[in-house]
């Protein structure tokens, strides 16, 4: 089995970009004042993470090019590819969220 590393790297780069888009969309929804007031409790982050995971899974299921191992030559069951890609996208969206929070904190300090 030959693994196409170039395709795998291209898929990772695309997923990082899609994670940025997902984080931006979710952040915009959760920044609405009415929703922001409701979600000040401790379970808000869990709801947000579940929302991000569901968006990522839906995108992976509908757009085959957004799967992590698409065109790489690795033969995995489709559901495993969906789940791994969704988890990767959800984690990358959290990294982007943490980065935005860091920038926001730094701008308040300085």
PDB file of N, CA and C in Angstrom:
ATOM      1  N   UNK A   1       0.846  -1.168   0.000  1.00  0.00           N
ATOM      2  CA  UNK A   1       0.000   0.000   0.000  1.00  0.00           C
ATOM      3  C   UNK A   1       0.893   1.232   0.000  1.00  0.00           C
ATOM      4  N   UNK A   2       0.698   2.080  -0.966  1.00  0.00           N
ATOM      5  CA  UNK A   2       1.468   3.310  -1.079  1.00  0.00           C
ATOM      6  C   UNK A   2       0.647   4.467  -0.516  1.00  0.00           C
ATOM      7  N   UNK A   3       1.244   5.208   0.402  1.00  0.00           N
ATOM      8  CA  UNK A   3       0.567   6.342   1.013  1.00  0.00           C
ATOM      9  C   UNK A   3       1.033   7.615   0.316  1.00  0.00           C
ATOM     10  N   UNK A   4       0.092   8.407  -0.119  1.00  0.00           N
ATOM     11  CA  UNK A   4       0.377   9.665  -0.788  1.00  0.00           C
ATOM     12  C   UNK A   4       0.517  10.758   0.274  1.00  0.00           C
ATOM     13  N   UNK A   5       1.749  11.023   0.688  1.00  0.00           N
ATOM     14  CA  UNK A   5       2.015  11.979   1.763  1.00  0.00           C
ATOM     15  C   UNK A   5       1.650  13.401   1.361  1.00  0.00           C
ATOM     16  N   UNK A   6       1.843  13.760   0.105  1.00  0.00           N
ATOM     17  CA  UNK A   6       1.495  15.109  -0.347  1.00  0.00           C
ATOM     18  C   UNK A   6       0.007  15.376  -0.178  1.00  0.00           C
ATOM     19  N   UNK A   7      -0.794  14.388  -0.524  1.00  0.00           N
ATOM     20  CA  UNK A   7      -2.247  14.535  -0.373  1.00  0.00           C
ATOM     21  C   UNK A   7      -2.626  14.640   1.102  1.00  0.00           C
ATOM     22  N   UNK A   8      -1.967  13.878   1.950  1.00  0.00           N
ATOM     23  CA  UNK A   8      -2.244  13.911   3.384  1.00  0.00           C
ATOM     24  C   UNK A   8      -1.908  15.295   3.966  1.00  0.00           C
ATOM     25  N   UNK A   9      -0.794  15.867   3.571  1.00  0.00           N
ATOM     26  CA  UNK A   9      -0.409  17.209   4.029  1.00  0.00           C
ATOM     27  C   UNK A   9      -1.389  18.250   3.502  1.00  0.00           C
ATOM     28  N   UNK A  10      -1.798  18.115   2.259  1.00  0.00           N
ATOM     29  CA  UNK A  10      -2.791  19.042   1.694  1.00  0.00           C
ATOM     30  C   UNK A  10      -4.111  18.933   2.451  1.00  0.00           C
ATOM     31  N   UNK A  11      -4.509  17.719   2.800  1.00  0.00           N
ATOM     32  CA  UNK A  11      -5.743  17.527   3.571  1.00  0.00           C
ATOM     33  C   UNK A  11      -5.627  18.179   4.945  1.00  0.00           C
ATOM     34  N   UNK A  12      -4.477  18.050   5.596  1.00  0.00           N
ATOM     35  CA  UNK A  12      -4.275  18.672   6.905  1.00  0.00           C
ATOM     36  C   UNK A  12      -4.357  20.189   6.808  1.00  0.00           C
ATOM     37  N   UNK A  13      -3.744  20.760   5.791  1.00  0.00           N
ATOM     38  CA  UNK A  13      -3.794  22.212   5.610  1.00  0.00           C
ATOM     39  C   UNK A  13      -5.233  22.671   5.377  1.00  0.00           C
ATOM     40  N   UNK A  14      -5.971  21.938   4.568  1.00  0.00           N
ATOM     41  CA  UNK A  14      -7.370  22.275   4.325  1.00  0.00           C
ATOM     42  C   UNK A  14      -8.179  22.183   5.616  1.00  0.00           C
ATOM     43  N   UNK A  15      -7.910  21.155   6.414  1.00  0.00           N
ATOM     44  CA  UNK A  15      -8.651  20.992   7.664  1.00  0.00           C
ATOM     45  C   UNK A  15      -8.344  22.103   8.662  1.00  0.00           C
ATOM     46  N   UNK A  16      -7.113  22.575   8.687  1.00  0.00           N
ATOM     47  CA  UNK A  16      -6.780  23.700   9.570  1.00  0.00           C
ATOM     48  C   UNK A  16      -7.563  24.946   9.138  1.00  0.00           C
ATOM     49  N   UNK A  17      -7.666  25.171   7.841  1.00  0.00           N
ATOM     50  CA  UNK A  17      -8.438  26.301   7.337  1.00  0.00           C
ATOM     51  C   UNK A  17      -9.921  26.132   7.684  1.00  0.00           C
ATOM     52  N   UNK A  18     -10.460  24.945   7.489  1.00  0.00           N
ATOM     53  CA  UNK A  18     -11.871  24.694   7.805  1.00  0.00           C
ATOM     54  C   UNK A  18     -12.118  24.843   9.303  1.00  0.00           C
ATOM     55  N   UNK A  19     -11.163  24.421  10.133  1.00  0.00           N
ATOM     56  CA  UNK A  19     -11.292  24.603  11.586  1.00  0.00           C
ATOM     57  C   UNK A  19     -11.382  26.085  11.931  1.00  0.00           C
ATOM     58  N   UNK A  20     -10.591  26.910  11.248  1.00  0.00           N
ATOM     59  CA  UNK A  20     -10.652  28.356  11.448  1.00  0.00           C
ATOM     60  C   UNK A  20     -12.037  28.884  11.080  1.00  0.00           C
ATOM     61  N   UNK A  21     -12.573  28.414   9.971  1.00  0.00           N
ATOM     62  CA  UNK A  21     -13.912  28.851   9.533  1.00  0.00           C
ATOM     63  C   UNK A  21     -14.973  28.403  10.533  1.00  0.00           C
ATOM     64  N   UNK A  22     -14.905  27.145  10.974  1.00  0.00           N
ATOM     65  CA  UNK A  22     -15.881  26.640  11.949  1.00  0.00           C
ATOM     66  C   UNK A  22     -15.812  27.455  13.231  1.00  0.00           C
ATOM     67  N   UNK A  23     -14.613  27.710  13.731  1.00  0.00           N
ATOM     68  CA  UNK A  23     -14.462  28.493  14.956  1.00  0.00           C
ATOM     69  C   UNK A  23     -15.021  29.895  14.794  1.00  0.00           C
ATOM     70  N   UNK A  24     -14.792  30.501  13.663  1.00  0.00           N
ATOM     71  CA  UNK A  24     -15.304  31.842  13.420  1.00  0.00           C
ATOM     72  C   UNK A  24     -16.833  31.852  13.411  1.00  0.00           C
ATOM     73  N   UNK A  25     -17.423  30.862  12.768  1.00  0.00           N
ATOM     74  CA  UNK A  25     -18.888  30.779  12.710  1.00  0.00           C
ATOM     75  C   UNK A  25     -19.474  30.524  14.096  1.00  0.00           C
ATOM     76  N   UNK A  26     -18.911  29.562  14.815  1.00  0.00           N
ATOM     77  CA  UNK A  26     -19.431  29.243  16.147  1.00  0.00           C
ATOM     78  C   UNK A  26     -19.226  30.420  17.094  1.00  0.00           C
ATOM     79  N   UNK A  27     -18.079  31.072  17.015  1.00  0.00           N
ATOM     80  CA  UNK A  27     -17.827  32.226  17.876  1.00  0.00           C
ATOM     81  C   UNK A  27     -18.815  33.352  17.584  1.00  0.00           C
ATOM     82  N   UNK A  28     -19.155  33.525  16.319  1.00  0.00           N
ATOM     83  CA  UNK A  28     -20.110  34.588  15.994  1.00  0.00           C
ATOM     84  C   UNK A  28     -21.501  34.257  16.527  1.00  0.00           C
ATOM     85  N   UNK A  29     -21.886  33.003  16.476  1.00  0.00           N
ATOM     86  CA  UNK A  29     -23.199  32.604  17.005  1.00  0.00           C
ATOM     87  C   UNK A  29     -23.219  32.764  18.519  1.00  0.00           C
ATOM     88  N   UNK A  30     -22.150  32.316  19.184  1.00  0.00           N
ATOM     89  CA  UNK A  30     -22.116  32.357  20.635  1.00  0.00           C
ATOM     90  C   UNK A  30     -21.799  33.749  21.180  1.00  0.00           C
ATOM     91  N   UNK A  31     -21.495  34.710  20.338  1.00  0.00           N
ATOM     92  CA  UNK A  31     -21.234  36.064  20.810  1.00  0.00           C
ATOM     93  C   UNK A  31     -22.477  36.941  20.766  1.00  0.00           C
ATOM     94  N   UNK A  32     -23.584  36.419  20.273  1.00  0.00           N
ATOM     95  CA  UNK A  32     -24.844  37.156  20.283  1.00  0.00           C
ATOM     96  C   UNK A  32     -25.231  37.401  21.739  1.00  0.00           C
ATOM     97  N   UNK A  33     -25.562  38.617  22.067  1.00  0.00           N
ATOM     98  CA  UNK A  33     -25.780  39.010  23.468  1.00  0.00           C
ATOM     99  C   UNK A  33     -26.819  38.143  24.176  1.00  0.00           C
ATOM    100  N   UNK A  34     -27.920  37.821  23.516  1.00  0.00           N
ATOM    101  CA  UNK A  34     -28.964  37.018  24.161  1.00  0.00           C
ATOM    102  C   UNK A  34     -28.451  35.620  24.483  1.00  0.00           C
ATOM    103  N   UNK A  35     -27.694  35.032  23.578  1.00  0.00           N
ATOM    104  CA  UNK A  35     -27.152  33.697  23.806  1.00  0.00           C
ATOM    105  C   UNK A  35     -26.002  33.750  24.805  1.00  0.00           C
ATOM    106  N   UNK A  36     -25.199  34.803  24.736  1.00  0.00           N
ATOM    107  CA  UNK A  36     -24.057  34.941  25.629  1.00  0.00           C
ATOM    108  C   UNK A  36     -24.510  34.983  27.089  1.00  0.00           C
ATOM    109  N   UNK A  37     -25.606  35.659  27.359  1.00  0.00           N
ATOM    110  CA  UNK A  37     -26.120  35.736  28.727  1.00  0.00           C
ATOM    111  C   UNK A  37     -26.600  34.370  29.221  1.00  0.00           C
ATOM    112  N   UNK A  38     -27.221  33.603  28.333  1.00  0.00           N
ATOM    113  CA  UNK A  38     -27.719  32.282  28.728  1.00  0.00           C
ATOM    114  C   UNK A  38     -26.595  31.288  28.977  1.00  0.00           C
ATOM    115  N   UNK A  39     -25.477  31.456  28.298  1.00  0.00           N
ATOM    116  CA  UNK A  39     -24.412  30.456  28.340  1.00  0.00           C
ATOM    117  C   UNK A  39     -23.257  30.818  29.268  1.00  0.00           C
ATOM    118  N   UNK A  40     -23.506  31.580  30.277  1.00  0.00           N
ATOM    119  CA  UNK A  40     -22.458  31.936  31.226  1.00  0.00           C
ATOM    120  C   UNK A  40     -22.212  30.833  32.247  1.00  0.00           C
ATOM    121  N   UNK A  41     -22.953  29.764  32.197  1.00  0.00           N
ATOM    122  CA  UNK A  41     -22.783  28.676  33.164  1.00  0.00           C
ATOM    123  C   UNK A  41     -21.606  27.787  32.764  1.00  0.00           C
ATOM    124  N   UNK A  42     -21.292  26.832  33.634  1.00  0.00           N
ATOM    125  CA  UNK A  42     -20.118  25.978  33.427  1.00  0.00           C
ATOM    126  C   UNK A  42     -20.306  24.977  32.282  1.00  0.00           C
ATOM    127  N   UNK A  43     -21.515  24.654  31.921  1.00  0.00           N
ATOM    128  CA  UNK A  43     -21.744  23.671  30.864  1.00  0.00           C
ATOM    129  C   UNK A  43     -21.748  24.296  29.474  1.00  0.00           C
ATOM    130  N   UNK A  44     -21.556  25.602  29.386  1.00  0.00           N
ATOM    131  CA  UNK A  44     -21.576  26.284  28.088  1.00  0.00           C
ATOM    132  C   UNK A  44     -20.467  25.797  27.175  1.00  0.00           C
ATOM    133  N   UNK A  45     -19.280  25.546  27.719  1.00  0.00           N
ATOM    134  CA  UNK A  45     -18.165  25.069  26.903  1.00  0.00           C
ATOM    135  C   UNK A  45     -18.454  23.684  26.339  1.00  0.00           C
ATOM    136  N   UNK A  46     -19.111  22.835  27.107  1.00  0.00           N
ATOM    137  CA  UNK A  46     -19.470  21.503  26.627  1.00  0.00           C
ATOM    138  C   UNK A  46     -20.470  21.582  25.479  1.00  0.00           C
ATOM    139  N   UNK A  47     -21.424  22.456  25.606  1.00  0.00           N
ATOM    140  CA  UNK A  47     -22.407  22.644  24.528  1.00  0.00           C
ATOM    141  C   UNK A  47     -21.709  23.170  23.282  1.00  0.00           C
ATOM    142  N   UNK A  48     -20.822  24.113  23.474  1.00  0.00           N
ATOM    143  CA  UNK A  48     -20.086  24.691  22.352  1.00  0.00           C
ATOM    144  C   UNK A  48     -19.228  23.641  21.651  1.00  0.00           C
ATOM    145  N   UNK A  49     -18.522  22.824  22.433  1.00  0.00           N
ATOM    146  CA  UNK A  49     -17.685  21.767  21.853  1.00  0.00           C
ATOM    147  C   UNK A  49     -18.519  20.728  21.116  1.00  0.00           C
ATOM    148  N   UNK A  50     -19.670  20.378  21.665  1.00  0.00           N
ATOM    149  CA  UNK A  50     -20.558  19.431  20.988  1.00  0.00           C
ATOM    150  C   UNK A  50     -21.074  20.029  19.679  1.00  0.00           C
ATOM    151  N   UNK A  51     -21.375  21.298  19.694  1.00  0.00           N
ATOM    152  CA  UNK A  51     -21.832  22.001  18.492  1.00  0.00           C
ATOM    153  C   UNK A  51     -20.750  21.986  17.415  1.00  0.00           C
ATOM    154  N   UNK A  52     -19.522  22.268  17.809  1.00  0.00           N
ATOM    155  CA  UNK A  52     -18.389  22.253  16.867  1.00  0.00           C
ATOM    156  C   UNK A  52     -18.196  20.846  16.308  1.00  0.00           C
ATOM    157  N   UNK A  53     -18.272  19.822  17.167  1.00  0.00           N
ATOM    158  CA  UNK A  53     -18.097  18.445  16.701  1.00  0.00           C
ATOM    159  C   UNK A  53     -19.183  18.056  15.707  1.00  0.00           C
ATOM    160  N   UNK A  54     -20.427  18.433  15.988  1.00  0.00           N
ATOM    161  CA  UNK A  54     -21.526  18.097  15.071  1.00  0.00           C
ATOM    162  C   UNK A  54     -21.364  18.799  13.724  1.00  0.00           C
ATOM    163  N   UNK A  55     -20.927  20.049  13.739  1.00  0.00           N
ATOM    164  CA  UNK A  55     -20.679  20.759  12.478  1.00  0.00           C
ATOM    165  C   UNK A  55     -19.565  20.062  11.706  1.00  0.00           C
ATOM    166  N   UNK A  56     -18.496  19.714  12.398  1.00  0.00           N
ATOM    167  CA  UNK A  56     -17.360  19.052  11.747  1.00  0.00           C
ATOM    168  C   UNK A  56     -17.779  17.699  11.176  1.00  0.00           C
ATOM    169  N   UNK A  57     -18.544  16.928  11.931  1.00  0.00           N
ATOM    170  CA  UNK A  57     -18.987  15.617  11.449  1.00  0.00           C
ATOM    171  C   UNK A  57     -19.900  15.768  10.234  1.00  0.00           C
ATOM    172  N   UNK A  58     -20.797  16.749  10.287  1.00  0.00           N
ATOM    173  CA  UNK A  58     -21.692  16.984   9.154  1.00  0.00           C
ATOM    174  C   UNK A  58     -20.930  17.384   7.902  1.00  0.00           C
ATOM    175  N   UNK A  59     -19.932  18.241   8.057  1.00  0.00           N
ATOM    176  CA  UNK A  59     -19.119  18.630   6.909  1.00  0.00           C
ATOM    177  C   UNK A  59     -18.358  17.437   6.339  1.00  0.00           C
ATOM    178  N   UNK A  60     -17.807  16.610   7.214  1.00  0.00           N
ATOM    179  CA  UNK A  60     -17.053  15.437   6.754  1.00  0.00           C
ATOM    180  C   UNK A  60     -17.955  14.442   6.037  1.00  0.00           C
ATOM    181  N   UNK A  61     -19.165  14.301   6.520  1.00  0.00           N
ATOM    182  CA  UNK A  61     -20.084  13.343   5.915  1.00  0.00           C
ATOM    183  C   UNK A  61     -20.572  13.812   4.546  1.00  0.00           C
ATOM    184  N   UNK A  62     -20.718  15.113   4.367  1.00  0.00           N
ATOM    185  CA  UNK A  62     -21.266  15.633   3.120  1.00  0.00           C
ATOM    186  C   UNK A  62     -20.209  15.985   2.069  1.00  0.00           C
ATOM    187  N   UNK A  63     -18.997  16.320   2.511  1.00  0.00           N
ATOM    188  CA  UNK A  63     -17.948  16.743   1.571  1.00  0.00           C
ATOM    189  C   UNK A  63     -16.766  15.776   1.712  1.00  0.00           C
ATOM    190  N   UNK A  64     -16.631  14.827   0.792  1.00  0.00           N
ATOM    191  CA  UNK A  64     -15.571  13.822   0.930  1.00  0.00           C
ATOM    192  C   UNK A  64     -14.158  14.414   0.933  1.00  0.00           C
ATOM    193  N   UNK A  65     -13.955  15.532   0.277  1.00  0.00           N
ATOM    194  CA  UNK A  65     -12.624  16.132   0.226  1.00  0.00           C
ATOM    195  C   UNK A  65     -12.178  16.669   1.580  1.00  0.00           C
ATOM    196  N   UNK A  66     -13.087  16.819   2.518  1.00  0.00           N
ATOM    197  CA  UNK A  66     -12.735  17.325   3.842  1.00  0.00           C
ATOM    198  C   UNK A  66     -12.324  16.222   4.806  1.00  0.00           C
ATOM    199  N   UNK A  67     -12.283  14.992   4.337  1.00  0.00           N
ATOM    200  CA  UNK A  67     -11.846  13.914   5.214  1.00  0.00           C
ATOM    201  C   UNK A  67     -10.326  13.896   5.291  1.00  0.00           C
ATOM    202  N   UNK A  68      -9.820  13.537   6.441  1.00  0.00           N
ATOM    203  CA  UNK A  68      -8.391  13.558   6.712  1.00  0.00           C
ATOM    204  C   UNK A  68      -7.598  12.658   5.767  1.00  0.00           C
ATOM    205  N   UNK A  69      -8.093  11.470   5.501  1.00  0.00           N
ATOM    206  CA  UNK A  69      -7.351  10.498   4.703  1.00  0.00           C
ATOM    207  C   UNK A  69      -7.852  10.394   3.263  1.00  0.00           C
ATOM    208  N   UNK A  70      -8.609  11.390   2.803  1.00  0.00           N
ATOM    209  CA  UNK A  70      -9.137  11.387   1.442  1.00  0.00           C
ATOM    210  C   UNK A  70      -7.985  11.413   0.437  1.00  0.00           C
ATOM    211  N   UNK A  71      -7.953  10.466  -0.455  1.00  0.00           N
ATOM    212  CA  UNK A  71      -6.961  10.416  -1.515  1.00  0.00           C
ATOM    213  C   UNK A  71      -5.549  10.086  -1.070  1.00  0.00           C
ATOM    214  N   UNK A  72      -5.386   9.650   0.178  1.00  0.00           N
ATOM    215  CA  UNK A  72      -4.038   9.381   0.684  1.00  0.00           C
ATOM    216  C   UNK A  72      -3.583   7.952   0.405  1.00  0.00           C
ATOM    217  N   UNK A  73      -4.477   7.093  -0.003  1.00  0.00           N
ATOM    218  CA  UNK A  73      -4.115   5.704  -0.274  1.00  0.00           C
ATOM    219  C   UNK A  73      -4.341   4.782   0.914  1.00  0.00           C
ATOM    220  N   UNK A  74      -4.620   5.342   2.083  1.00  0.00           N
ATOM    221  CA  UNK A  74      -4.923   4.521   3.251  1.00  0.00           C
ATOM    222  C   UNK A  74      -6.378   4.074   3.184  1.00  0.00           C
ATOM    223  N   UNK A  75      -6.584   2.806   3.392  1.00  0.00           N
ATOM    224  CA  UNK A  75      -7.957   2.303   3.346  1.00  0.00           C
ATOM    225  C   UNK A  75      -8.464   2.106   4.772  1.00  0.00           C
ATOM    226  N   UNK A  76      -9.299   3.039   5.188  1.00  0.00           N
ATOM    227  CA  UNK A  76      -9.928   2.996   6.501  1.00  0.00           C
ATOM    228  C   UNK A  76     -11.433   2.917   6.312  1.00  0.00           C
ATOM    229  N   UNK A  77     -12.132   2.344   7.282  1.00  0.00           N
ATOM    230  CA  UNK A  77     -13.589   2.410   7.218  1.00  0.00           C
ATOM    231  C   UNK A  77     -14.040   3.877   7.220  1.00  0.00           C
ATOM    232  N   UNK A  78     -15.074   4.157   6.482  1.00  0.00           N
ATOM    233  CA  UNK A  78     -15.525   5.546   6.319  1.00  0.00           C
ATOM    234  C   UNK A  78     -15.877   6.187   7.655  1.00  0.00           C
ATOM    235  N   UNK A  79     -16.542   5.458   8.529  1.00  0.00           N
ATOM    236  CA  UNK A  79     -16.955   6.042   9.805  1.00  0.00           C
ATOM    237  C   UNK A  79     -15.745   6.404  10.653  1.00  0.00           C
ATOM    238  N   UNK A  80     -14.683   5.619  10.583  1.00  0.00           N
ATOM    239  CA  UNK A  80     -13.458   5.931  11.317  1.00  0.00           C
ATOM    240  C   UNK A  80     -12.820   7.199  10.770  1.00  0.00           C
ATOM    241  N   UNK A  81     -12.815   7.334   9.464  1.00  0.00           N
ATOM    242  CA  UNK A  81     -12.293   8.539   8.838  1.00  0.00           C
ATOM    243  C   UNK A  81     -13.126   9.751   9.245  1.00  0.00           C
ATOM    244  N   UNK A  82     -14.455   9.621   9.267  1.00  0.00           N
ATOM    245  CA  UNK A  82     -15.328  10.713   9.683  1.00  0.00           C
ATOM    246  C   UNK A  82     -15.041  11.126  11.125  1.00  0.00           C
ATOM    247  N   UNK A  83     -14.956  10.143  11.996  1.00  0.00           N
ATOM    248  CA  UNK A  83     -14.769  10.445  13.418  1.00  0.00           C
ATOM    249  C   UNK A  83     -13.393  11.069  13.665  1.00  0.00           C
ATOM    250  N   UNK A  84     -12.350  10.509  13.078  1.00  0.00           N
ATOM    251  CA  UNK A  84     -11.010  11.064  13.260  1.00  0.00           C
ATOM    252  C   UNK A  84     -10.927  12.487  12.717  1.00  0.00           C
ATOM    253  N   UNK A  85     -11.503  12.713  11.565  1.00  0.00           N
ATOM    254  CA  UNK A  85     -11.492  14.045  10.980  1.00  0.00           C
ATOM    255  C   UNK A  85     -12.294  15.016  11.830  1.00  0.00           C
ATOM    256  N   UNK A  86     -13.448  14.582  12.315  1.00  0.00           N
ATOM    257  CA  UNK A  86     -14.280  15.449  13.152  1.00  0.00           C
ATOM    258  C   UNK A  86     -13.570  15.802  14.452  1.00  0.00           C
ATOM    259  N   UNK A  87     -12.922  14.831  15.059  1.00  0.00           N
ATOM    260  CA  UNK A  87     -12.171  15.109  16.287  1.00  0.00           C
ATOM    261  C   UNK A  87     -11.009  16.064  16.021  1.00  0.00           C
ATOM    262  N   UNK A  88     -10.316  15.870  14.907  1.00  0.00           N
ATOM    263  CA  UNK A  88      -9.224  16.765  14.531  1.00  0.00           C
ATOM    264  C   UNK A  88      -9.744  18.182  14.307  1.00  0.00           C
ATOM    265  N   UNK A  89     -10.842  18.304  13.561  1.00  0.00           N
ATOM    266  CA  UNK A  89     -11.421  19.620  13.309  1.00  0.00           C
ATOM    267  C   UNK A  89     -11.884  20.293  14.599  1.00  0.00           C
ATOM    268  N   UNK A  90     -12.516  19.522  15.483  1.00  0.00           N
ATOM    269  CA  UNK A  90     -12.979  20.086  16.748  1.00  0.00           C
ATOM    270  C   UNK A  90     -11.796  20.568  17.587  1.00  0.00           C
ATOM    271  N   UNK A  91     -10.732  19.791  17.628  1.00  0.00           N
ATOM    272  CA  UNK A  91      -9.551  20.187  18.397  1.00  0.00           C
ATOM    273  C   UNK A  91      -8.883  21.419  17.788  1.00  0.00           C
ATOM    274  N   UNK A  92      -8.774  21.452  16.474  1.00  0.00           N
ATOM    275  CA  UNK A  92      -8.166  22.616  15.824  1.00  0.00           C
ATOM    276  C   UNK A  92      -9.026  23.863  16.036  1.00  0.00           C
ATOM    277  N   UNK A  93     -10.340  23.708  16.049  1.00  0.00           N
ATOM    278  CA  UNK A  93     -11.217  24.846  16.332  1.00  0.00           C
ATOM    279  C   UNK A  93     -10.981  25.344  17.756  1.00  0.00           C
ATOM    280  N   UNK A  94     -10.734  24.430  18.701  1.00  0.00           N
ATOM    281  CA  UNK A  94     -10.420  24.834  20.072  1.00  0.00           C
ATOM    282  C   UNK A  94      -9.082  25.561  20.142  1.00  0.00           C
ATOM    283  N   UNK A  95      -8.117  25.112  19.349  1.00  0.00           N
ATOM    284  CA  UNK A  95      -6.820  25.803  19.300  1.00  0.00           C
ATOM    285  C   UNK A  95      -7.004  27.224  18.772  1.00  0.00           C
ATOM    286  N   UNK A  96      -7.806  27.371  17.738  1.00  0.00           N
ATOM    287  CA  UNK A  96      -8.079  28.707  17.190  1.00  0.00           C
ATOM    288  C   UNK A  96      -8.796  29.559  18.230  1.00  0.00           C
ATOM    289  N   UNK A  97      -9.748  28.981  18.952  1.00  0.00           N
ATOM    290  CA  UNK A  97     -10.461  29.711  20.000  1.00  0.00           C
ATOM    291  C   UNK A  97      -9.490  30.170  21.086  1.00  0.00           C
ATOM    292  N   UNK A  98      -8.596  29.288  21.510  1.00  0.00           N
ATOM    293  CA  UNK A  98      -7.604  29.651  22.521  1.00  0.00           C
ATOM    294  C   UNK A  98      -6.684  30.767  22.023  1.00  0.00           C
ATOM    295  N   UNK A  99      -6.326  30.707  20.747  1.00  0.00           N
ATOM    296  CA  UNK A  99      -5.486  31.745  20.161  1.00  0.00           C
ATOM    297  C   UNK A  99      -6.203  33.093  20.155  1.00  0.00           C
ATOM    298  N   UNK A 100      -7.483  33.101  19.771  1.00  0.00           N
ATOM    299  CA  UNK A 100      -8.262  34.338  19.790  1.00  0.00           C
ATOM    300  C   UNK A 100      -8.379  34.882  21.214  1.00  0.00           C
ATOM    301  N   UNK A 101      -8.593  33.995  22.184  1.00  0.00           N
ATOM    302  CA  UNK A 101      -8.693  34.421  23.584  1.00  0.00           C
ATOM    303  C   UNK A 101      -7.366  35.014  24.060  1.00  0.00           C
ATOM    304  N   UNK A 102      -6.261  34.432  23.642  1.00  0.00           N
ATOM    305  CA  UNK A 102      -4.941  34.947  23.995  1.00  0.00           C
ATOM    306  C   UNK A 102      -4.733  36.356  23.427  1.00  0.00           C
ATOM    307  N   UNK A 103      -5.095  36.538  22.168  1.00  0.00           N
ATOM    308  CA  UNK A 103      -4.960  37.853  21.540  1.00  0.00           C
ATOM    309  C   UNK A 103      -5.848  38.873  22.246  1.00  0.00           C
ATOM    310  N   UNK A 104      -7.049  38.467  22.615  1.00  0.00           N
ATOM    311  CA  UNK A 104      -7.969  39.359  23.297  1.00  0.00           C
ATOM    312  C   UNK A 104      -7.421  39.770  24.671  1.00  0.00           C
ATOM    313  N   UNK A 105      -6.856  38.798  25.392  1.00  0.00           N
ATOM    314  CA  UNK A 105      -6.246  39.102  26.699  1.00  0.00           C
ATOM    315  C   UNK A 105      -5.063  40.057  26.552  1.00  0.00           C
ATOM    316  N   UNK A 106      -4.244  39.802  25.545  1.00  0.00           N
ATOM    317  CA  UNK A 106      -3.060  40.647  25.323  1.00  0.00           C
ATOM    318  C   UNK A 106      -3.452  42.075  24.950  1.00  0.00           C
ATOM    319  N   UNK A 107      -4.528  42.219  24.175  1.00  0.00           N
ATOM    320  CA  UNK A 107      -4.948  43.558  23.784  1.00  0.00           C
ATOM    321  C   UNK A 107      -5.522  44.325  24.972  1.00  0.00           C
ATOM    322  N   UNK A 108      -6.134  43.628  25.942  1.00  0.00           N
ATOM    323  CA  UNK A 108      -6.651  44.282  27.137  1.00  0.00           C
ATOM    324  C   UNK A 108      -5.520  44.706  28.073  1.00  0.00           C
ATOM    325  N   UNK A 109      -4.458  43.912  28.116  1.00  0.00           N
ATOM    326  CA  UNK A 109      -3.322  44.218  28.993  1.00  0.00           C
ATOM    327  C   UNK A 109      -2.507  45.395  28.489  1.00  0.00           C
ATOM    328  N   UNK A 110      -2.340  45.465  27.191  1.00  0.00           N
ATOM    329  CA  UNK A 110      -1.429  46.457  26.634  1.00  0.00           C
ATOM    330  C   UNK A 110      -2.112  47.653  26.184  1.00  0.00           C
TER     331      UNK A 110
END
